[in-house]
Structures are given as structure tokens and as C-alpha cells.
XYZ file of C-alpha atoms in Angstrom:
127
model
C 83.275 -97.850 -174.574
C 80.110 -95.699 -172.746
C 80.766 -92.806 -175.061
C 82.138 -90.606 -171.906
C 81.719 -90.670 -167.270
C 78.099 -90.445 -167.050
C 77.877 -93.364 -169.004
C 79.078 -95.504 -167.119
C 78.043 -98.358 -164.722
C 79.047 -96.997 -160.404
C 80.099 -99.249 -158.485
C 81.298 -99.194 -154.700
C 83.631 -101.653 -152.573
C 85.959 -101.493 -150.041
C 89.339 -101.209 -151.238
C 93.131 -101.374 -148.477
C 96.661 -100.529 -150.072
C 99.317 -100.081 -148.970
C 102.179 -96.868 -148.366
C 106.057 -98.586 -149.401
C 108.786 -96.724 -147.825
C 112.288 -98.339 -148.998
C 114.432 -96.002 -147.057
C 113.487 -92.215 -148.618
C 111.872 -93.552 -151.677
C 107.994 -94.338 -151.360
C 106.384 -96.977 -153.870
C 104.421 -95.861 -156.365
C 102.648 -96.891 -159.936
C 101.115 -94.815 -162.162
C 97.936 -95.289 -164.022
C 95.506 -92.364 -165.952
C 91.748 -91.852 -167.096
C 90.576 -93.694 -170.825
C 88.761 -90.578 -171.114
C 90.455 -87.347 -170.125
C 94.017 -87.567 -172.856
C 97.547 -87.073 -171.520
C 96.471 -87.541 -168.169
C 99.035 -89.608 -165.566
C 98.942 -90.031 -162.013
C 100.519 -91.607 -159.258
C 99.202 -94.269 -156.391
C 99.870 -96.097 -154.006
C 100.281 -100.609 -155.143
C 96.638 -101.875 -153.798
C 92.979 -102.375 -154.833
C 89.348 -103.589 -153.981
C 88.406 -106.826 -150.365
C 87.908 -109.957 -152.196
C 84.831 -111.613 -150.048
C 86.247 -113.621 -146.896
C 89.926 -110.890 -147.241
C 90.535 -108.283 -143.918
C 91.839 -105.100 -144.652
C 95.132 -105.850 -144.199
C 94.566 -109.885 -145.848
C 93.639 -108.043 -149.028
C 95.837 -105.083 -148.698
C 99.115 -108.046 -148.640
C 97.357 -109.194 -151.476
C 97.376 -106.778 -154.033
C 101.481 -105.077 -152.814
C 102.374 -108.894 -153.838
C 100.397 -109.243 -157.201
C 101.449 -105.151 -157.967
C 104.705 -105.167 -156.795
C 106.285 -108.568 -156.567
C 106.772 -107.532 -152.809
C 105.275 -109.840 -149.880
C 105.121 -109.352 -146.362
C 102.793 -110.820 -143.603
C 99.644 -109.382 -143.194
C 100.116 -108.326 -139.087
C 103.091 -106.874 -140.398
C 101.789 -103.897 -141.920
C 101.803 -100.620 -140.011
C 98.488 -98.828 -139.481
C 95.874 -98.996 -140.332
C 97.093 -94.761 -141.381
C 94.645 -93.535 -142.837
C 91.025 -93.668 -144.432
C 89.793 -91.835 -148.049
C 86.484 -92.265 -150.388
C 88.095 -91.968 -153.868
C 86.367 -91.961 -157.395
C 88.431 -93.752 -160.361
C 87.487 -93.741 -163.174
C 87.298 -96.913 -166.005
C 87.226 -97.894 -169.671
C 83.744 -99.601 -168.693
C 82.663 -98.330 -164.952
C 83.003 -95.033 -162.714
C 84.133 -97.320 -159.076
C 83.832 -95.793 -155.538
C 86.386 -96.640 -153.545
C 86.579 -96.637 -149.574
C 90.261 -97.070 -148.942
C 91.948 -98.228 -145.542
C 96.253 -98.142 -146.193
C 98.560 -99.746 -144.031
C 102.837 -99.176 -144.271
C 105.399 -101.042 -144.921
C 108.728 -100.220 -144.420
C 110.971 -102.647 -146.722
C 114.022 -102.680 -148.326
C 114.469 -101.144 -151.109
C 113.118 -103.460 -154.077
C 113.517 -104.125 -157.514
C 108.911 -104.047 -158.785
C 108.497 -106.903 -160.082
C 104.352 -106.842 -160.323
C 102.436 -109.913 -161.374
C 99.437 -109.337 -163.828
C 100.041 -105.149 -164.286
C 98.912 -103.546 -167.882
C 102.121 -101.564 -169.123
C 100.931 -98.928 -167.619
C 99.617 -99.571 -164.216
C 103.910 -100.920 -163.955
C 105.456 -100.121 -160.300
C 107.691 -97.281 -159.965
C 109.669 -96.054 -157.250
C 109.684 -91.914 -156.429
C 112.190 -90.043 -154.454
C 110.367 -88.432 -151.401
C 113.752 -86.008 -150.107
């Protein structure tokens, strides 16, 4: 593992994320930067856009992979926002231009597919 953020390669990519609203709750997943001890942040389900995918398709795929929530890409609302963000990971720095969509669902218990323990999704009350 590189000793610092300066030693890690940088990669740029496009990403798609979903703000999931279930009543007065929003679905978030926890993560951390391995180079900042005790760090913790929350984010919406999402990730990179694969070759040949639209932003909507990627958003729906990532939502299913990370939470078990399956939605039709055409039913996602938006895009509702965009941003460029820098993520620090153990092996690289990722600069990602993200497009956000909105999904309204019944309250669900997330059933993440291939996530690590630190990526497990949780419901967080918004109201």
C-alpha cells in the first residue's frame, strides 16, 4: 500500500449515484479513508459507469449491487444534481464526475450484494 495520498495513482471516471427516499428516511452507506485513522463518511449508493451503460442504467445497477433494491432505470427521477468528487482508496485516488438520480421506494431493509463490511448500507432518518 502506498505510504501517502501523493504516492497513489490518480484515475478519472464518470459515475452515477441514487438518492433513495423511503418515507422520511434516506438510504446511506458508510465508508472511510484508510489513510485517515478514524475517518467515517456517508454516501449514497453508486459507482462507476461501465462501457456501453447510460447514467441511468449504471445508477440502477449500482443501487441493486449495493443495496438489493431493484428499480427500472426509466423510473429514476432526474438527474437531480451533479458534482465532481475526489475519493481516496488504498490503491488509488479516484476523481469522479457524478450524476445523481432520485428513487422513492417503500421502506426496505438493504441486502447488499458484494460489499465489504465497511460498505454495508444503512437507513438513516432524515426527519
